[in-house]
C-alpha positions as a printed NumPy array, in Angstrom:
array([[-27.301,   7.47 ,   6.735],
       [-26.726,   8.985,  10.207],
       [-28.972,   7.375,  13.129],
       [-31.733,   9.591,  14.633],
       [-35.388,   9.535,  14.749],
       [-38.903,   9.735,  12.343],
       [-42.037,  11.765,  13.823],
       [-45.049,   9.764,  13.305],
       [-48.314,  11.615,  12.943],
       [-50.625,   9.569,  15.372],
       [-53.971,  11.075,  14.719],
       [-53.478,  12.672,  11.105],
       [-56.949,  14.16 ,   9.487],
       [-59.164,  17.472,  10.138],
       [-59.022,  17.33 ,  13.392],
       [-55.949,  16.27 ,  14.416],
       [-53.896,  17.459,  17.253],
       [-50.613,  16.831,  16.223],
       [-49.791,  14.141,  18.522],
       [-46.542,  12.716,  17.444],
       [-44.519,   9.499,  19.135],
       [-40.644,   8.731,  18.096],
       [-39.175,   5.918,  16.345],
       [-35.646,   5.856,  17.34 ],
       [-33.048,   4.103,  14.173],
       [-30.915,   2.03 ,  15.628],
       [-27.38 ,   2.808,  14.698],
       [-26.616,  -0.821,  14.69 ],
       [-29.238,  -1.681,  12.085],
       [-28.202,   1.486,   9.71 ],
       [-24.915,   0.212,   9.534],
       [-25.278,  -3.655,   8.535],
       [-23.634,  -3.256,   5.3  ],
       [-20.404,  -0.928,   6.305],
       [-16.649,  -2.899,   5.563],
       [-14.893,  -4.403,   8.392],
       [-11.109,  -2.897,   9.127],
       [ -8.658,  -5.561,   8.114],
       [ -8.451,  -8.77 ,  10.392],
       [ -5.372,  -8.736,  12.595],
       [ -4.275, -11.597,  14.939],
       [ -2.287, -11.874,  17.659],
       [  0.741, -13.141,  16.38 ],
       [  0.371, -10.541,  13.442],
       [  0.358,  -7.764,  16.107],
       [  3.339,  -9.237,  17.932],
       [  5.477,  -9.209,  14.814],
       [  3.826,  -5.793,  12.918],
       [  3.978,  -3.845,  16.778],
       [  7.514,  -5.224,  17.784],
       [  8.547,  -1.826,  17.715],
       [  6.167,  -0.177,  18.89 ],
       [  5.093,  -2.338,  22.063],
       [  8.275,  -2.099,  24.276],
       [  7.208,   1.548,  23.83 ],
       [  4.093,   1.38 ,  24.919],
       [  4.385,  -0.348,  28.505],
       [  7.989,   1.669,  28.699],
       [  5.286,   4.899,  28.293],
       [  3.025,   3.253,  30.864],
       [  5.412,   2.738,  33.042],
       [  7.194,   5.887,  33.099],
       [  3.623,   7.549,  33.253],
       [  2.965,   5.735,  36.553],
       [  5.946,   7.231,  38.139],
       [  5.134,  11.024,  36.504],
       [  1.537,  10.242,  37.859],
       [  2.921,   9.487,  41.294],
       [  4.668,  12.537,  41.596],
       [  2.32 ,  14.95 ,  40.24 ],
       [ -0.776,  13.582,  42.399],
       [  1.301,  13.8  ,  45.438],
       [  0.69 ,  17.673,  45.341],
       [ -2.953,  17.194,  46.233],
       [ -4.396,  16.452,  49.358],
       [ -6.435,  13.436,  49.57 ],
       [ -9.557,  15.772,  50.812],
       [ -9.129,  17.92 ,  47.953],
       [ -9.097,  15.168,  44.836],
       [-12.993,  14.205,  43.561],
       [-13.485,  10.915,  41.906],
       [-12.353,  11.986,  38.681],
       [ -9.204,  13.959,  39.041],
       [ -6.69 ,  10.441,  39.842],
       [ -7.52 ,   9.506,  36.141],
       [ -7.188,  12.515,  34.553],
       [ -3.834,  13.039,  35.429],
       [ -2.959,   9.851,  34.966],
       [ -4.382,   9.856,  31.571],
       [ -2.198,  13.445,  30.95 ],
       [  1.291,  12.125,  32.258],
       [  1.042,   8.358,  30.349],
       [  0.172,  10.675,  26.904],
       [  3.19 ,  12.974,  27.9  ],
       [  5.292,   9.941,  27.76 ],
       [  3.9  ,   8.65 ,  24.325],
       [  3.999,  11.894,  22.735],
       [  8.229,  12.03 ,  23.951],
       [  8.314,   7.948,  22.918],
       [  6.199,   8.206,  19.458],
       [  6.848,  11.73 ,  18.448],
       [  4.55 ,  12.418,  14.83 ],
       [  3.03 ,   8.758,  15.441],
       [  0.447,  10.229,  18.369],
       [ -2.57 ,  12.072,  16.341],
       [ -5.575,  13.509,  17.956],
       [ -8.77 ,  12.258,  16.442],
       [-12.026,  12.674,  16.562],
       [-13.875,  14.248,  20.329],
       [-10.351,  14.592,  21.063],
       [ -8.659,  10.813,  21.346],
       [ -5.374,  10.173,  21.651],
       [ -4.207,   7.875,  18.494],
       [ -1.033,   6.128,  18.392],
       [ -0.965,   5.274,  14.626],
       [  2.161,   3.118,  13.73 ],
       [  2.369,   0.26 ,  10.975],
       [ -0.886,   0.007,   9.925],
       [ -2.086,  -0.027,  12.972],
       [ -4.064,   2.682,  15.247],
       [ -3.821,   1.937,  18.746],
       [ -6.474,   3.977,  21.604],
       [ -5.523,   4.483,  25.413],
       [ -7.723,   3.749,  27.603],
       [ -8.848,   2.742,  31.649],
       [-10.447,  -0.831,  31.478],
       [-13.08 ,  -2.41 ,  33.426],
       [-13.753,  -5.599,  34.971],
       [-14.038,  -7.649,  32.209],
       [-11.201,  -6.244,  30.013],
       [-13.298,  -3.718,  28.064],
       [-12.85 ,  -0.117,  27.605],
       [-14.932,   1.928,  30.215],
       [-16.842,   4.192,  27.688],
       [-20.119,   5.529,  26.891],
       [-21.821,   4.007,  24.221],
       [-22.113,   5.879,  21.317],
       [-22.122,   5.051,  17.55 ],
       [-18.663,   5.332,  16.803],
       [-17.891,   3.373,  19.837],
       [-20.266,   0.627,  18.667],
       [-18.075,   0.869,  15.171],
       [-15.047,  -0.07 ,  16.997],
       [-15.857,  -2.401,  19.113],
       [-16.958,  -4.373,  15.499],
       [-14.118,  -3.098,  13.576],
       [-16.12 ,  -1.322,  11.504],
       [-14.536,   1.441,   8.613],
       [-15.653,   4.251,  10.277],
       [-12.936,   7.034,  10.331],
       [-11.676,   7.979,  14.235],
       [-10.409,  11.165,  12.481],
       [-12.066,  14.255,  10.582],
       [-10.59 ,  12.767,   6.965],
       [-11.291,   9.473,   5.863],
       [ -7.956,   7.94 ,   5.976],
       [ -6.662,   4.478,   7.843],
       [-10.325,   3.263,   7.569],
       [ -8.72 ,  -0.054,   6.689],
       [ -6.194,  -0.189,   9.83 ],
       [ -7.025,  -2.139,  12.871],
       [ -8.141,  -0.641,  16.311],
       [ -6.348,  -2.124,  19.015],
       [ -6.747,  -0.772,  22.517],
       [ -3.313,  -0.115,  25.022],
       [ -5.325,  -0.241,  28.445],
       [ -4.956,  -0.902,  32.111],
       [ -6.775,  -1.296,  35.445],
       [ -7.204,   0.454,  38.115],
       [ -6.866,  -2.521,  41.817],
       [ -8.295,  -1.839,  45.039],
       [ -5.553,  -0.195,  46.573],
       [ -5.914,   2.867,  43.711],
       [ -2.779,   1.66 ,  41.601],
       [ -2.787,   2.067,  38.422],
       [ -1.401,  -1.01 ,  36.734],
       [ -1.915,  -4.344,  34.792],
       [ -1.248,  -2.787,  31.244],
       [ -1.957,  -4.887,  28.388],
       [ -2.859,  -4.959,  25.109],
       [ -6.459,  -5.777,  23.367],
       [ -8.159,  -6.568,  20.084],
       [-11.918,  -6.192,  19.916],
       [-14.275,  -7.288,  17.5  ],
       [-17.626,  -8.653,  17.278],
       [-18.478,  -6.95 ,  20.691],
       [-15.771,  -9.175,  22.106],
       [-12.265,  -9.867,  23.319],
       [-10.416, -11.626,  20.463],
       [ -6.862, -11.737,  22.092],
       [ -4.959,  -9.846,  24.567],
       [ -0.789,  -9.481,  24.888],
       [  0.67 ,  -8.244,  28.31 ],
       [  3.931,  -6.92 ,  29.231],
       [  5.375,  -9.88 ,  30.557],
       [  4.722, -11.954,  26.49 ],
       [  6.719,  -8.875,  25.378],
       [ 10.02 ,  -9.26 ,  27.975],
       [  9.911, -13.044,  26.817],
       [  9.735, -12.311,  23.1  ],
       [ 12.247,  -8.959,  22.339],
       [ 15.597,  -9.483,  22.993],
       [ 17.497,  -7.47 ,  24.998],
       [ 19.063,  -4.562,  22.443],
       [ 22.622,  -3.479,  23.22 ],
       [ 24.476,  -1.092,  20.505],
       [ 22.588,  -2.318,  17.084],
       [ 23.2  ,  -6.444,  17.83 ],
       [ 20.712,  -8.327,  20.184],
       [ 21.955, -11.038,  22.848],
       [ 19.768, -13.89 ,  22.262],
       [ 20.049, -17.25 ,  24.399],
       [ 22.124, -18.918,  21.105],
       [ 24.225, -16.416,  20.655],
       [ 25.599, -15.552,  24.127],
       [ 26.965, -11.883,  25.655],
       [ 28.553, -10.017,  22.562],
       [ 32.796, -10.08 ,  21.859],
       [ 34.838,  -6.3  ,  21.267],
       [ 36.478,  -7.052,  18.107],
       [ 39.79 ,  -6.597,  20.469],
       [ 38.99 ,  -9.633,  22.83 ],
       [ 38.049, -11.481,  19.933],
       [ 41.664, -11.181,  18.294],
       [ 43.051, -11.913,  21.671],
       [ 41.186, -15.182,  21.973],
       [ 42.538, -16.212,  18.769],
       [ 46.197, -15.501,  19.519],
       [ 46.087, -17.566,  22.658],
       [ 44.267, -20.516,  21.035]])
């Protein structure tokens, strides 16, 4: 049942002039008994995502330096209010369309999906309190409460949960302070920043990782050599 609104007839009878008043549906009410999207915590998302999150603030970051480049070419007289995100917004989706190749998907009104292990992850400028700066509409209401309501034209993935990858905007006009953020019941359920992900991936060399127990990595040729001399 799509939300909208019921003309009501005020002054129905012989003479009546057709004076009508508007009873708006609440979107919210219509959609009481949709499904959730499956339940995903954070610890979930740091083992399902550990693949895909070093890519993400590696985009971010790489997008802040395009972005610094590219806005350079404007004067500051001739940028309006809007333009600084725009192109921000353009050169951090360049780098996730090089970094996640057929993963990125365009959805619905045009947004930018990263969908990756059962998950589909949304890009976007926060606010204040951590929450995605965007007009409130129904499907935004739907994801904000998890709710299986498709972000693309076919119904597919209604199961997989929305995370947001966003970041803030400080008072000097830097764009920084990526992170992260699962939303449900109108609320922030947990958030993972950059510096949770240096501390938990270890840092890849060739296919083996050096982890504090195991120590820098031996060529097979040193490793003979040690044994000769011992």
């Amino acid at each position: 049942m799509e939300a909208g609104f019921i003309l009501i007839d005020m002054n129905a009878g012989e003479h009546s002039q057709n004076n009508f008043y508007m009873l708006d549906i609440a979107p919210t009410k219509v959609r009481n008994n949709f499904l959730k999207r499956r339940i995903i915590s954070k610890k979930e998302a740091l083992n399902d995502l550990k693949e895909v999150l070093p890519l993400l603030f590696q985009s971010f970051n790489e997008g802040v330096k395009l972005f610094n480049d590219r806005i350079s070419h404007y004067p500051m007289s001739c940028r309006d209010r809007l333009l600084e995100t725009s192109v921000f917004r353009s050169c951090v989706i360049e780098r996730f369309e090089e970094n996640f190749a057929e993963a990125l998907k365009i959805g619905k009104y045009k947004r930018v999906v990263i969908r990756k292990n059962n998950c589909q992850i949304l890009f976007k400028k926060l606010n204040n309190y951590n929450l995605p700066m965007n007009i409130v509409t129904r499907l935004t209401e739907s994801i904000y409460n998890q709710v299986q309501e498709p972000l693309f034209n076919e119904d597919f993935g209604i199961t997989e949960p929305i995370i947001f990858f966003g970041y803030r905007k400080n008072r000097f006009g830097e764009m920084c302070a990526p992170k992260l953020i699962y939303i449900d019941n109108n609320r922030v359920q947990w958030s993972i920043e950059e510096s949770e992900i240096q501390k938990s991936q270890p840092m890849i060399i060739g296919k083996r990782p050096i982890t504090p127990e195991r120590g820098a990595l031996v060529k097979p040729k040193e490793s003979v050599k040690r044994k000769k001399t011992s």
